[in-house]
Every structure is written in C-alpha cells, then in structure tokens.
Amino acid sequence: MAEVTLDLRGTPKTAAYAELQKHVEAVLEGIDDEITAMATMSCLLHHAFGHLWTGFYRVVQPGKLLRVGPYQGTLGCLEITFGKGVCGVSAATRETVVVPDVHAFPGHITCDGRSQSEIVVPVFGKNRELIAVLDIDSEHKATFDAVDQQALETMMGWFSRPRG
C-alpha cells in the first residue's frame, strides 16, 4: 500500500477523509517515529487533495518558537513565533484555526502569495504536550470547513496514541 498515492479530488470530503485515514493507518502501521509520520502525512494529504502547501511546524522552543518540519509545496517560512500568524495563533491557543480568507486574518504571515485560505491543527504528543502544528494552505478561498477540521484533528491523534 505504501507505493499508492491517493488522489481524492472530486470525492466528497467525508468519504475522502475516511479513505485517507485508512490509508494513513495502514502505511504507518508499526512506525513509531514522529518525523516519519509527519513526512508521510504531509505527502498523503498534499497529493490526495492537491493543496498549495501541506506540512508541519515543529515546536522547538515550547511556548515560543515553531520551526518548519516535513512538508510538501513551495518553500515554507523557516520559523514562526508563538502567537504570530495562523500557525503561531494555533500553537499559542492549542486550538484548530480555520481561515476562509487569509487576507482578512490579522497578522497573517505570507509564505506563498498564492495562498487564499488555511487550516492549522495543533499536534499533541503522548503526554498532551504540543509537538507541532499541521498547516495546510489552499489557492482558493473558503476551502476548509468543519469536515476538514474534524478529520484532520482525528488524523493528528496518531501522535498522541501509544504505539510500538
């Protein structure tokens, strides 16, 4: 299954995420490495939905600093301070942030000028510590909704589950 990269564009979101979740679980079965999981999830999410940018910002200084981790897309911002931009706000509040129009988000950090909408999901480790945020950008306004939020939060649950 690892050699299959799903293209779920055109599939209703709920069904697409259900299929993708099964695929992620199968590919990561037996894996206990967070960076490997981030790289794999970035790839699978990016290609499944054709997003502009899909990746993780890792917590390198708790409560202070995020640094780019595994991702797919154009060059990302290398560091983001907690509380700054969509990723920093998600990290500081430990909550998912859905932005229908990035140009209307106060303090939005533009890494790629083509970005129109964004979702950022906090990623928690086994002890509920914030280890990263998942950041997905779209070239279209209002791409992300409650379906994306619920499915991505469920997928990010992989990092807090006991493994091995």
PDB file of N, CA and C in Angstrom, residues 106-159:
ATOM      1  N   PRO A 106      -5.826  38.990  10.832  1.00  0.00           N
ATOM      2  CA  PRO A 106      -4.843  39.954  11.348  1.00  0.00           C
ATOM      3  C   PRO A 106      -3.487  39.283  11.615  1.00  0.00           C
ATOM      4  N   GLY A 107      -2.438  39.847  11.045  1.00  0.00           N
ATOM      5  CA  GLY A 107      -1.098  39.321  11.284  1.00  0.00           C
ATOM      6  C   GLY A 107      -0.737  38.102  10.463  1.00  0.00           C
ATOM      7  N   HIS A 108      -1.537  37.779   9.433  1.00  0.00           N
ATOM      8  CA  HIS A 108      -1.219  36.618   8.594  1.00  0.00           C
ATOM      9  C   HIS A 108       0.196  36.759   8.044  1.00  0.00           C
ATOM     10  N   ILE A 109       0.948  35.668   8.083  1.00  0.00           N
ATOM     11  CA  ILE A 109       2.305  35.637   7.542  1.00  0.00           C
ATOM     12  C   ILE A 109       2.224  35.032   6.144  1.00  0.00           C
ATOM     13  N   THR A 110       2.638  35.777   5.151  1.00  0.00           N
ATOM     14  CA  THR A 110       2.569  35.295   3.771  1.00  0.00           C
ATOM     15  C   THR A 110       3.869  34.588   3.408  1.00  0.00           C
ATOM     16  N   CYS A 111       3.803  33.263   3.341  1.00  0.00           N
ATOM     17  CA  CYS A 111       4.954  32.486   2.883  1.00  0.00           C
ATOM     18  C   CYS A 111       4.865  32.280   1.371  1.00  0.00           C
ATOM     19  N   ASP A 112       3.642  32.127   0.859  1.00  0.00           N
ATOM     20  CA  ASP A 112       3.386  31.972  -0.570  1.00  0.00           C
ATOM     21  C   ASP A 112       2.200  32.868  -0.901  1.00  0.00           C
ATOM     22  N   GLY A 113       2.414  33.852  -1.737  1.00  0.00           N
ATOM     23  CA  GLY A 113       1.400  34.835  -2.069  1.00  0.00           C
ATOM     24  C   GLY A 113       0.151  34.259  -2.721  1.00  0.00           C
ATOM     25  N   ARG A 114       0.224  33.026  -3.198  1.00  0.00           N
ATOM     26  CA  ARG A 114      -0.948  32.405  -3.818  1.00  0.00           C
ATOM     27  C   ARG A 114      -1.942  31.879  -2.795  1.00  0.00           C
ATOM     28  N   SER A 115      -1.542  31.774  -1.546  1.00  0.00           N
ATOM     29  CA  SER A 115      -2.418  31.235  -0.502  1.00  0.00           C
ATOM     30  C   SER A 115      -3.637  32.136  -0.311  1.00  0.00           C
ATOM     31  N   GLN A 116      -4.818  31.508  -0.276  1.00  0.00           N
ATOM     32  CA  GLN A 116      -6.069  32.237  -0.093  1.00  0.00           C
ATOM     33  C   GLN A 116      -6.806  31.821   1.185  1.00  0.00           C
ATOM     34  N   SER A 117      -6.681  30.543   1.560  1.00  0.00           N
ATOM     35  CA  SER A 117      -7.317  30.061   2.789  1.00  0.00           C
ATOM     36  C   SER A 117      -6.387  29.054   3.447  1.00  0.00           C
ATOM     37  N   GLU A 118      -6.660  28.788   4.742  1.00  0.00           N
ATOM     38  CA  GLU A 118      -5.706  27.996   5.519  1.00  0.00           C
ATOM     39  C   GLU A 118      -6.420  27.310   6.678  1.00  0.00           C
ATOM     40  N   ILE A 119      -5.883  26.158   7.054  1.00  0.00           N
ATOM     41  CA  ILE A 119      -6.294  25.495   8.285  1.00  0.00           C
ATOM     42  C   ILE A 119      -5.023  25.074   9.010  1.00  0.00           C
ATOM     43  N   VAL A 120      -5.008  25.288  10.322  1.00  0.00           N
ATOM     44  CA  VAL A 120      -3.868  24.883  11.144  1.00  0.00           C
ATOM     45  C   VAL A 120      -4.414  24.090  12.326  1.00  0.00           C
ATOM     46  N   VAL A 121      -3.863  22.890  12.501  1.00  0.00           N
ATOM     47  CA  VAL A 121      -4.330  21.959  13.530  1.00  0.00           C
ATOM     48  C   VAL A 121      -3.194  21.676  14.506  1.00  0.00           C
ATOM     49  N   PRO A 122      -3.420  21.854  15.814  1.00  0.00           N
ATOM     50  CA  PRO A 122      -2.372  21.518  16.781  1.00  0.00           C
ATOM     51  C   PRO A 122      -2.140  20.014  16.830  1.00  0.00           C
ATOM     52  N   VAL A 123      -0.889  19.641  17.068  1.00  0.00           N
ATOM     53  CA  VAL A 123      -0.493  18.233  17.138  1.00  0.00           C
ATOM     54  C   VAL A 123       0.075  17.985  18.528  1.00  0.00           C
ATOM     55  N   PHE A 124      -0.552  17.064  19.247  1.00  0.00           N
ATOM     56  CA  PHE A 124      -0.157  16.771  20.621  1.00  0.00           C
ATOM     57  C   PHE A 124       0.541  15.426  20.715  1.00  0.00           C
ATOM     58  N   GLY A 125       1.557  15.373  21.576  1.00  0.00           N
ATOM     59  CA  GLY A 125       2.281  14.135  21.822  1.00  0.00           C
ATOM     60  C   GLY A 125       1.561  13.267  22.846  1.00  0.00           C
ATOM     61  N   LYS A 126       2.231  12.221  23.251  1.00  0.00           N
ATOM     62  CA  LYS A 126       1.645  11.207  24.143  1.00  0.00           C
ATOM     63  C   LYS A 126       1.267  11.748  25.513  1.00  0.00           C
ATOM     64  N   ASN A 127       1.893  12.844  25.923  1.00  0.00           N
ATOM     65  CA  ASN A 127       1.590  13.436  27.237  1.00  0.00           C
ATOM     66  C   ASN A 127       0.802  14.737  27.105  1.00  0.00           C
ATOM     67  N   ARG A 128       0.117  14.910  25.968  1.00  0.00           N
ATOM     68  CA  ARG A 128      -0.685  16.100  25.647  1.00  0.00           C
ATOM     69  C   ARG A 128       0.169  17.364  25.499  1.00  0.00           C
ATOM     70  N   GLU A 129       1.491  17.192  25.323  1.00  0.00           N
ATOM     71  CA  GLU A 129       2.346  18.336  25.052  1.00  0.00           C
ATOM     72  C   GLU A 129       2.219  18.691  23.569  1.00  0.00           C
ATOM     73  N   LEU A 130       2.244  19.970  23.262  1.00  0.00           N
ATOM     74  CA  LEU A 130       2.190  20.414  21.877  1.00  0.00           C
ATOM     75  C   LEU A 130       3.542  20.120  21.236  1.00  0.00           C
ATOM     76  N   ILE A 131       3.532  19.315  20.172  1.00  0.00           N
ATOM     77  CA  ILE A 131       4.788  18.971  19.497  1.00  0.00           C
ATOM     78  C   ILE A 131       4.921  19.652  18.135  1.00  0.00           C
ATOM     79  N   ALA A 132       3.775  20.081  17.570  1.00  0.00           N
ATOM     80  CA  ALA A 132       3.801  20.682  16.235  1.00  0.00           C
ATOM     81  C   ALA A 132       2.423  21.252  15.918  1.00  0.00           C
ATOM     82  N   VAL A 133       2.330  21.888  14.764  1.00  0.00           N
ATOM     83  CA  VAL A 133       1.038  22.206  14.167  1.00  0.00           C
ATOM     84  C   VAL A 133       1.085  21.722  12.728  1.00  0.00           C
ATOM     85  N   LEU A 134      -0.052  21.241  12.250  1.00  0.00           N
ATOM     86  CA  LEU A 134      -0.213  20.891  10.840  1.00  0.00           C
ATOM     87  C   LEU A 134      -0.779  22.119  10.143  1.00  0.00           C
ATOM     88  N   ASP A 135      -0.146  22.543   9.080  1.00  0.00           N
ATOM     89  CA  ASP A 135      -0.555  23.739   8.338  1.00  0.00           C
ATOM     90  C   ASP A 135      -0.878  23.331   6.905  1.00  0.00           C
ATOM     91  N   ILE A 136      -2.075  23.694   6.443  1.00  0.00           N
ATOM     92  CA  ILE A 136      -2.456  23.424   5.053  1.00  0.00           C
ATOM     93  C   ILE A 136      -2.979  24.716   4.446  1.00  0.00           C
ATOM     94  N   ASP A 137      -2.425  25.068   3.297  1.00  0.00           N
ATOM     95  CA  ASP A 137      -2.831  26.266   2.569  1.00  0.00           C
ATOM     96  C   ASP A 137      -3.474  25.867   1.245  1.00  0.00           C
ATOM     97  N   SER A 138      -4.453  26.666   0.829  1.00  0.00           N
ATOM     98  CA  SER A 138      -5.142  26.450  -0.438  1.00  0.00           C
ATOM     99  C   SER A 138      -5.059  27.700  -1.293  1.00  0.00           C
ATOM    100  N   GLU A 139      -5.064  27.508  -2.595  1.00  0.00           N
ATOM    101  CA  GLU A 139      -5.092  28.626  -3.545  1.00  0.00           C
ATOM    102  C   GLU A 139      -6.490  29.213  -3.677  1.00  0.00           C
ATOM    103  N   HIS A 140      -7.474  28.589  -3.041  1.00  0.00           N
ATOM    104  CA  HIS A 140      -8.871  29.018  -3.158  1.00  0.00           C
ATOM    105  C   HIS A 140      -9.391  29.504  -1.810  1.00  0.00           C
ATOM    106  N   LYS A 141     -10.250  30.488  -1.831  1.00  0.00           N
ATOM    107  CA  LYS A 141     -10.874  30.973  -0.601  1.00  0.00           C
ATOM    108  C   LYS A 141     -11.846  29.924  -0.070  1.00  0.00           C
ATOM    109  N   ALA A 142     -12.011  29.920   1.255  1.00  0.00           N
ATOM    110  CA  ALA A 142     -13.011  29.091   1.948  1.00  0.00           C
ATOM    111  C   ALA A 142     -12.914  27.605   1.596  1.00  0.00           C
ATOM    112  N   THR A 143     -11.703  27.103   1.473  1.00  0.00           N
ATOM    113  CA  THR A 143     -11.508  25.687   1.146  1.00  0.00           C
ATOM    114  C   THR A 143     -11.845  24.786   2.330  1.00  0.00           C
ATOM    115  N   PHE A 144     -11.548  25.235   3.540  1.00  0.00           N
ATOM    116  CA  PHE A 144     -11.613  24.371   4.713  1.00  0.00           C
ATOM    117  C   PHE A 144     -12.847  24.667   5.555  1.00  0.00           C
ATOM    118  N   ASP A 145     -13.396  23.600   6.149  1.00  0.00           N
ATOM    119  CA  ASP A 145     -14.614  23.734   6.951  1.00  0.00           C
ATOM    120  C   ASP A 145     -14.565  22.757   8.124  1.00  0.00           C
ATOM    121  N   ALA A 146     -15.695  22.572   8.771  1.00  0.00           N
ATOM    122  CA  ALA A 146     -15.774  21.699   9.947  1.00  0.00           C
ATOM    123  C   ALA A 146     -15.446  20.249   9.606  1.00  0.00           C
ATOM    124  N   VAL A 147     -15.731  19.818   8.391  1.00  0.00           N
ATOM    125  CA  VAL A 147     -15.398  18.443   7.977  1.00  0.00           C
ATOM    126  C   VAL A 147     -13.886  18.272   7.974  1.00  0.00           C
ATOM    127  N   ASP A 148     -13.179  19.239   7.379  1.00  0.00           N
ATOM    128  CA  ASP A 148     -11.711  19.187   7.376  1.00  0.00           C
ATOM    129  C   ASP A 148     -11.176  19.211   8.800  1.00  0.00           C
ATOM    130  N   GLN A 149     -11.714  20.103   9.608  1.00  0.00           N
ATOM    131  CA  GLN A 149     -11.237  20.244  10.982  1.00  0.00           C
ATOM    132  C   GLN A 149     -11.361  18.931  11.741  1.00  0.00           C
ATOM    133  N   GLN A 150     -12.531  18.320  11.703  1.00  0.00           N
ATOM    134  CA  GLN A 150     -12.756  17.074  12.454  1.00  0.00           C
ATOM    135  C   GLN A 150     -11.849  15.964  11.935  1.00  0.00           C
ATOM    136  N   ALA A 151     -11.765  15.830  10.620  1.00  0.00           N
ATOM    137  CA  ALA A 151     -10.967  14.744  10.041  1.00  0.00           C
ATOM    138  C   ALA A 151      -9.474  14.935  10.319  1.00  0.00           C
ATOM    139  N   LEU A 152      -8.995  16.165  10.205  1.00  0.00           N
ATOM    140  CA  LEU A 152      -7.575  16.414  10.445  1.00  0.00           C
ATOM    141  C   LEU A 152      -7.221  16.287  11.923  1.00  0.00           C
ATOM    142  N   GLU A 153      -8.110  16.721  12.804  1.00  0.00           N
ATOM    143  CA  GLU A 153      -7.874  16.524  14.241  1.00  0.00           C
ATOM    144  C   GLU A 153      -7.809  15.032  14.568  1.00  0.00           C
ATOM    145  N   THR A 154      -8.684  14.248  13.952  1.00  0.00           N
ATOM    146  CA  THR A 154      -8.649  12.794  14.152  1.00  0.00           C
ATOM    147  C   THR A 154      -7.335  12.214  13.648  1.00  0.00           C
ATOM    148  N   MET A 155      -6.914  12.630  12.469  1.00  0.00           N
ATOM    149  CA  MET A 155      -5.666  12.128  11.898  1.00  0.00           C
ATOM    150  C   MET A 155      -4.474  12.491  12.785  1.00  0.00           C
ATOM    151  N   MET A 156      -4.457  13.713  13.310  1.00  0.00           N
ATOM    152  CA  MET A 156      -3.346  14.148  14.156  1.00  0.00           C
ATOM    153  C   MET A 156      -3.332  13.408  15.490  1.00  0.00           C
ATOM    154  N   GLY A 157      -4.432  12.751  15.827  1.00  0.00           N
ATOM    155  CA  GLY A 157      -4.488  11.921  17.024  1.00  0.00           C
ATOM    156  C   GLY A 157      -3.462  10.789  16.998  1.00  0.00           C
ATOM    157  N   TRP A 158      -2.954  10.456  15.813  1.00  0.00           N
ATOM    158  CA  TRP A 158      -1.925   9.414  15.697  1.00  0.00           C
ATOM    159  C   TRP A 158      -0.749   9.714  16.630  1.00  0.00           C
ATOM    160  N   PHE A 159      -0.386  10.973  16.760  1.00  0.00           N
ATOM    161  CA  PHE A 159       0.797  11.357  17.518  1.00  0.00           C
ATOM    162  C   PHE A 159       0.625  11.181  19.030  1.00  0.00           C
TER     163      PHE A 159
END
